[in-house]
CSV table of C-alpha atoms and ligand atoms in Angstrom, one decimal:
chain,number,residue,atom,x,y,z
W,1,MET,CA,129.6,117.4,107.3
W,2,SER,CA,127.8,118.4,110.5
W,3,GLU,CA,127.1,121.8,109.0
W,4,LEU,CA,126.0,120.4,105.7
W,5,LEU,CA,123.7,117.8,107.2
W,6,GLY,CA,122.4,119.9,110.2
W,7,ILE,CA,123.3,117.2,112.7
W,8,ASP,CA,126.0,116.7,115.3
W,9,LEU,CA,128.0,114.1,113.4
W,10,TRP,CA,130.9,112.1,114.8
W,11,ILE,CA,132.8,109.3,113.0
W,12,LYS,CA,134.3,106.2,114.6
W,13,ARG,CA,137.4,105.6,112.6
W,14,ASP,CA,137.6,101.8,112.4
W,15,ASP,CA,139.0,102.4,108.9
W,16,LEU,CA,142.1,103.5,111.0
W,17,THR,CA,142.3,100.5,113.4
W,18,GLY,CA,145.7,100.1,111.8
W,19,PHE,CA,146.1,96.4,111.4
W,20,ALA,CA,146.7,95.4,107.7
W,21,LEU,CA,145.2,98.7,106.5
W,22,GLY,CA,142.4,98.8,109.0
W,23,GLY,CA,138.7,98.0,109.1
W,24,ASN,CA,136.1,96.3,111.3
W,25,LYS,CA,137.4,92.8,110.7
W,26,GLY,CA,140.6,93.4,112.8
W,27,ARG,CA,138.4,93.7,115.9
W,28,LYS,CA,136.7,90.3,115.2
W,29,LEU,CA,140.1,88.7,114.5
W,30,GLU,CA,141.4,89.6,117.9
W,31,TYR,CA,139.0,87.1,119.4
W,32,LEU,CA,138.7,84.6,116.5
W,33,MET,CA,142.5,84.1,116.2
W,34,ALA,CA,142.8,83.5,120.0
W,35,GLU,CA,140.3,80.7,119.6
W,36,ALA,CA,142.1,79.4,116.5
W,37,LEU,CA,145.4,79.3,118.4
W,38,ALA,CA,143.8,77.6,121.4
W,39,SER,CA,142.3,74.9,119.2
W,40,GLY,CA,145.7,74.0,118.0
W,41,ALA,CA,144.9,74.8,114.3
W,42,ASP,CA,147.6,75.2,111.8
W,43,THR,CA,145.2,76.2,109.0
W,44,VAL,CA,142.3,78.7,108.8
W,45,VAL,CA,139.7,78.3,106.1
W,46,THR,CA,137.1,80.9,105.2
W,47,CYS,CA,135.2,82.4,102.2
W,48,GLY,CA,134.1,85.7,100.8
W,49,ALA,CA,134.0,88.0,97.8
W,50,ALA,CA,137.4,88.4,96.0
W,51,GLN,CA,137.5,91.9,97.4
W,52,SER,CA,136.8,90.7,100.9
W,53,ASN,CA,138.3,92.9,103.6
W,54,PHE,CA,138.0,90.1,106.0
W,55,VAL,CA,140.2,87.7,103.9
W,56,ARG,CA,142.8,90.5,103.7
W,57,GLN,CA,143.0,91.1,107.5
W,58,LEU,CA,142.7,87.4,108.2
W,59,GLY,CA,145.6,86.8,105.8
W,60,ALA,CA,147.8,89.2,107.9
W,61,ALA,CA,146.8,87.6,111.2
W,62,CYS,CA,147.5,84.1,109.8
W,63,ALA,CA,150.9,85.2,108.4
W,64,ILE,CA,151.9,86.7,111.8
W,65,LEU,CA,150.8,83.6,113.7
W,66,GLY,CA,152.4,81.1,111.3
W,67,MET,CA,149.1,79.6,110.1
W,68,ARG,CA,148.1,78.8,106.6
W,69,CYS,CA,145.2,80.9,105.3
W,70,VAL,CA,142.9,79.3,102.7
W,71,ALA,CA,139.9,81.2,101.2
W,72,ALA,CA,137.2,80.3,98.7
W,73,VAL,CA,136.3,83.5,96.8
W,74,MET,CA,134.0,84.6,94.0
W,75,ALA,CA,134.3,88.0,92.2
W,76,LEU,CA,130.6,88.7,93.0
W,77,PRO,CA,128.6,86.2,95.1
W,78,TYR,CA,124.9,87.0,95.0
W,79,ALA,CA,121.6,85.8,96.5
W,80,GLU,CA,119.9,83.2,94.2
W,81,ILE,CA,116.4,84.6,94.9
W,82,HIS,CA,117.4,88.1,93.6
W,83,GLY,CA,119.3,86.7,90.6
W,84,ARG,CA,122.7,87.4,89.3
W,85,PRO,CA,123.4,91.2,88.9
W,86,ALA,CA,124.5,92.6,85.6
W,87,PHE,CA,127.5,94.2,87.2
W,88,THR,CA,130.8,92.3,87.2
W,89,GLY,CA,132.8,92.3,90.4
W,90,SER,CA,136.6,92.7,90.4
W,91,ASP,CA,138.9,89.9,91.3
W,92,GLU,CA,142.0,91.9,90.5
W,93,GLY,CA,143.6,94.9,92.2
W,94,GLY,CA,142.6,96.2,95.6
W,95,ASN,CA,142.4,93.6,98.3
W,96,VAL,CA,143.6,90.8,96.0
W,97,VAL,CA,147.0,92.5,95.6
W,98,LEU,CA,147.3,92.6,99.4
W,99,ASP,CA,146.1,89.0,99.8
W,100,ARG,CA,149.0,87.9,97.5
W,101,ILE,CA,151.5,89.9,99.5
W,102,LEU,CA,150.3,88.2,102.6
W,103,GLY,CA,150.5,84.7,101.1
W,104,VAL,CA,146.8,83.9,101.3
W,105,GLU,CA,145.9,80.7,99.3
W,106,LEU,CA,143.0,82.1,97.2
W,107,HIS,CA,140.7,79.6,95.4
W,108,SER,CA,138.5,81.4,92.9
W,109,TYR,CA,135.2,80.0,91.7
W,110,PRO,CA,132.7,81.3,89.1
W,111,ASP,CA,130.0,83.6,90.6
W,112,GLY,CA,127.2,81.8,92.3
W,113,ASP,CA,125.1,82.2,95.4
W,114,TRP,CA,126.3,82.5,99.0
W,115,GLU,CA,125.5,78.9,99.8
W,116,ASP,CA,127.7,77.7,96.9
W,117,LEU,CA,130.5,79.8,98.3
W,118,ALA,CA,130.1,78.3,101.8
W,119,ARG,CA,130.1,74.8,100.2
W,120,HIS,CA,133.3,75.5,98.4
W,121,ALA,CA,134.9,76.6,101.6
W,122,GLU,CA,133.8,73.4,103.3
W,123,GLU,CA,135.3,71.3,100.5
W,124,LEU,CA,138.6,73.2,100.9
W,125,ALA,CA,138.5,72.6,104.7
W,126,LEU,CA,138.0,68.8,104.1
W,127,GLU,CA,140.8,68.7,101.6
W,128,GLN,CA,143.1,70.4,104.1
W,129,GLU,CA,142.1,67.8,106.7
W,130,ARG,CA,142.9,65.0,104.3
W,131,LEU,CA,146.3,66.5,104.0
W,132,GLY,CA,146.7,66.1,107.7
W,133,ARG,CA,146.2,69.7,108.7
W,134,THR,CA,144.2,70.9,111.7
W,135,VAL,CA,141.6,73.4,110.4
W,136,TYR,CA,139.9,76.3,112.1
W,137,ARG,CA,136.8,77.3,110.1
W,138,ILE,CA,135.6,80.9,110.1
W,139,PRO,CA,132.2,81.8,108.6
W,140,ILE,CA,131.9,84.6,106.0
W,141,GLY,CA,133.0,88.0,107.4
W,142,GLY,CA,134.0,86.5,110.7
W,143,SER,CA,130.4,86.5,111.7
W,144,SER,CA,130.2,84.0,114.6
W,145,ALA,CA,129.0,85.0,118.0
W,146,LEU,CA,132.7,85.3,119.1
W,147,GLY,CA,133.3,87.7,116.2
W,148,ALA,CA,130.2,89.7,117.2
W,149,TYR,CA,131.6,89.9,120.8
W,150,ALA,CA,134.4,92.2,119.6
W,151,PHE,CA,131.7,94.8,118.8
W,152,VAL,CA,130.0,94.3,122.2
W,153,GLU,CA,133.4,95.5,123.6
W,154,ALA,CA,133.8,98.1,120.9
W,155,ALA,CA,130.5,99.8,122.0
W,156,LYS,CA,132.2,100.7,125.3
W,157,GLU,CA,134.7,102.9,123.4
W,158,ALA,CA,131.9,105.3,122.2
W,159,PRO,CA,129.3,105.9,125.0
W,160,GLY,CA,126.8,108.7,125.1
W,161,PHE,CA,125.5,108.8,121.5
W,162,ASP,CA,121.9,109.1,120.6
W,163,VAL,CA,122.3,107.2,117.3
W,164,VAL,CA,124.9,104.9,115.9
W,165,VAL,CA,124.8,104.0,112.2
W,166,THR,CA,126.9,101.2,110.8
W,167,ALA,CA,127.0,99.2,107.5
W,168,SER,CA,125.7,95.7,107.9
W,169,SER,CA,126.3,92.6,105.8
W,170,SER,CA,127.3,89.3,107.4
W,171,GLY,CA,125.8,90.9,110.6
W,172,SER,CA,128.3,90.6,113.5
W,173,THR,CA,129.2,94.3,113.5
W,174,GLN,CA,125.6,95.4,113.9
W,175,ALA,CA,124.7,92.5,116.2
W,176,GLY,CA,127.6,93.2,118.5
W,177,LEU,CA,126.9,97.0,118.6
W,178,ALA,CA,123.2,96.4,119.1
W,179,TYR,CA,123.9,94.0,122.0
W,180,GLY,CA,126.5,96.4,123.5
W,181,TYR,CA,124.3,99.4,123.4
W,182,HIS,CA,121.1,97.5,124.4
W,183,GLY,CA,119.5,99.0,127.5
W,184,LEU,CA,121.3,102.3,127.0
W,185,ASP,CA,119.7,105.3,125.3
W,186,THR,CA,121.5,104.7,122.0
W,187,ARG,CA,119.6,103.6,118.9
W,188,VAL,CA,121.7,101.4,116.6
W,189,ILE,CA,120.8,101.5,112.9
W,190,GLY,CA,122.3,98.9,110.5
W,191,VAL,CA,122.3,99.9,106.9
W,192,ALA,CA,122.2,96.7,104.8
W,193,CYS,CA,124.7,96.5,102.0
W,194,ASP,CA,122.8,93.7,100.3
W,195,PRO,CA,119.0,94.0,99.6
W,196,GLU,CA,118.5,90.8,101.6
W,197,PRO,CA,116.0,90.9,104.4
W,198,GLU,CA,117.5,87.5,105.5
W,199,ILE,CA,120.3,89.5,107.2
W,200,MET,CA,117.7,89.8,110.1
W,201,GLU,CA,117.9,86.0,110.6
W,202,ASP,CA,121.7,86.3,110.9
W,203,LEU,CA,121.3,89.1,113.4
W,204,LEU,CA,118.9,87.2,115.5
W,205,ARG,CA,121.1,84.1,115.5
W,206,LEU,CA,124.1,86.3,116.5
W,207,VAL,CA,122.4,88.1,119.4
W,208,GLY,CA,121.1,84.7,120.7
W,209,GLY,CA,124.7,83.4,120.4
W,210,LEU,CA,125.9,86.4,122.4
W,211,ASP,CA,123.5,85.5,125.2
W,212,ASP,CA,125.0,82.0,125.2
W,213,LEU,CA,128.6,83.3,125.1
W,214,THR,CA,128.3,85.9,127.8
W,215,GLY,CA,125.7,84.2,130.0
W,216,GLY,CA,123.5,87.2,129.3
W,217,ARG,CA,119.8,87.3,129.3
W,218,LYS,CA,119.0,90.0,126.9
W,219,ALA,CA,116.9,87.8,124.7
W,220,MET,CA,116.8,90.4,122.0
W,221,GLY,CA,114.2,90.1,119.3
W,222,GLU,CA,113.5,91.7,115.9
W,223,ALA,CA,112.1,94.8,117.7
W,224,ASP,CA,115.6,95.4,119.2
W,225,LEU,CA,117.3,95.3,115.9
W,226,GLU,CA,116.9,98.1,113.4
W,227,LEU,CA,118.0,96.9,109.9
W,228,ARG,CA,117.4,99.3,107.0
W,229,LEU,CA,117.3,97.9,103.5
W,230,GLU,CA,116.5,101.1,101.5
W,231,TRP,CA,120.2,102.0,100.8
W,232,ALA,CA,121.5,98.6,99.8
W,233,GLY,CA,121.3,99.3,96.0
W,234,GLU,CA,120.9,96.6,93.4
W,235,ALA,CA,123.0,93.9,95.0
W,236,TYR,CA,126.0,93.1,97.2
W,237,GLY,CA,129.2,94.4,95.7
W,238,VAL,CA,127.4,96.6,93.2
W,239,PRO,CA,128.0,100.3,94.0
W,240,SER,CA,124.8,102.4,94.3
W,241,PRO,CA,124.5,105.9,92.8
W,242,ALA,CA,123.6,107.3,96.2
W,243,GLY,CA,126.6,105.6,97.7
W,244,GLU,CA,128.9,107.0,95.1
W,245,GLU,CA,127.5,110.5,95.8
W,246,ALA,CA,128.1,110.0,99.5
W,247,LEU,CA,131.6,108.8,99.0
W,248,THR,CA,132.5,111.8,96.9
W,249,LEU,CA,130.8,114.2,99.3
W,250,LEU,CA,132.6,113.0,102.4
W,251,ALA,CA,136.0,112.8,100.6
W,252,ARG,CA,135.6,116.4,99.4
W,253,THR,CA,134.2,117.7,102.6
W,254,GLU,CA,136.4,116.0,105.2
W,255,GLY,CA,139.1,114.2,103.3
W,256,ILE,CA,137.8,110.9,104.6
W,257,PHE,CA,137.4,108.0,102.1
W,258,LEU,CA,134.6,105.5,102.2
W,259,ASP,CA,134.5,102.2,100.4
W,260,PRO,CA,132.0,101.5,97.5
W,261,VAL,CA,130.7,98.1,98.8
W,262,TYR,CA,129.8,98.9,102.4
W,263,SER,CA,130.5,102.3,104.1
W,264,ALA,CA,129.4,104.4,101.2
W,265,LYS,CA,126.0,102.8,101.1
W,266,ALA,CA,125.7,103.2,104.9
W,267,PHE,CA,126.7,106.9,104.7
W,268,SER,CA,124.2,107.5,102.0
W,269,GLY,CA,121.7,106.4,104.6
W,270,VAL,CA,123.1,108.9,107.1
W,271,ILE,CA,122.7,111.7,104.5
W,272,ASP,CA,119.1,110.8,103.7
W,273,MET,CA,118.1,110.3,107.3
W,274,ALA,CA,119.6,113.7,108.2
W,275,ARG,CA,117.9,115.4,105.4
W,276,SER,CA,114.5,113.9,106.3
W,277,SER,CA,115.1,114.9,110.0
W,278,GLU,CA,115.1,111.3,111.1
W,279,LEU,CA,118.4,111.8,112.9
W,280,GLY,CA,118.9,114.1,115.9
W,281,GLY,CA,121.2,114.5,118.8
W,282,ARG,CA,124.7,113.2,118.8
W,283,VAL,CA,125.0,110.9,115.8
W,284,LEU,CA,127.9,108.4,115.4
W,285,PHE,CA,128.7,107.0,112.0
W,286,TRP,CA,130.8,103.8,112.5
W,287,HIS,CA,133.2,103.8,109.6
W,288,THR,CA,134.0,100.1,109.0
W,289,GLY,CA,136.9,100.6,106.6
W,290,GLY,CA,137.2,98.8,103.3
W,291,THR,CA,139.1,101.5,101.5
W,292,PRO,CA,141.5,99.1,99.6
W,293,ALA,CA,138.4,98.1,97.5
W,294,LEU,CA,138.5,101.6,96.1
W,295,PHE,CA,141.5,100.5,94.0
W,296,ALA,CA,139.6,97.6,92.5
W,297,GLU,CA,136.5,99.4,91.3
L,301,LIG,C1,132.6,93.3,106.4
L,301,LIG,C2,132.4,94.7,106.3
L,301,LIG,C3,131.2,95.3,106.7
L,301,LIG,C4,130.1,94.6,107.2
L,301,LIG,O1,130.3,94.1,108.5
L,301,LIG,P1,129.6,92.7,108.9
L,301,LIG,O2,130.0,92.5,110.3
L,301,LIG,O3,130.0,91.7,108.0
L,301,LIG,O4,128.1,93.0,108.8
L,301,LIG,C5,131.1,96.7,106.6
L,301,LIG,N1,132.1,97.5,106.1
L,301,LIG,C6,133.3,96.9,105.7
L,301,LIG,C7,134.3,97.8,105.1
L,301,LIG,C8,133.5,95.5,105.7
L,301,LIG,O5,134.6,95.0,105.3
């Protein structure tokens, strides 16, 4: 790929983190599950797309720790302001098969917007509490400041890059990396997987939360966060033609599989930026995983 793109390309293989088929969510769970345990919870409630990689890895963490895992899911949640996409998401195969093996209690709802989905999760949490259970709530994608902190730590594993490119959706991967690399000579680019500029608000909330959590004073603002929307495609969960091309190219060039929802879109950004000479020096593509979703599309 370096030769093809004319850049010095490296890939951080978080698709190979190893836990429950890998992916960026395993890092967040290392911290989130410690807090869940410390809180005395016996049940974790979250939400996501049916093909959520977070629900899959969370399901494994809960099973190991003897906690109940309850998730509100939709085949294809969308942003109300952009309308419902014509594409239909998949709530069979892929991650859903793995969720069942892990014993995740999946509650499926008709497609609606992200706020509907979060509301369903809160209803499920309240229902669990009425049953006498102690609930630990995790926001979509594990994107609390504590989840983001995992990526502040992760940045230390890959020093000395001029540019780091990652997929961005619920925001804690990009926020954590941007926070971790802040003040070093590394530019962090988040490629949005949803055409939703509101991701910036989540990033700002998360970097603010990281200051609170770590006692830091970075006070990062919009100028410190590079969110790129041009490779997001039509909607969350809808594969983009450029992403499909990127996925095929990397598979056939390196034998490395991307996923259609996140990393393929991010890598299509790498390809475009390399071709337009926007990228130079040592470039790190942070592969966030998600490959089980290949078997659902
Ligand atoms: C969740 C996910 C992302 C996005 O990470 P966020 O921290 O939610 O922004 C990227 N790639 C894959 C494969 C994911 O599962």
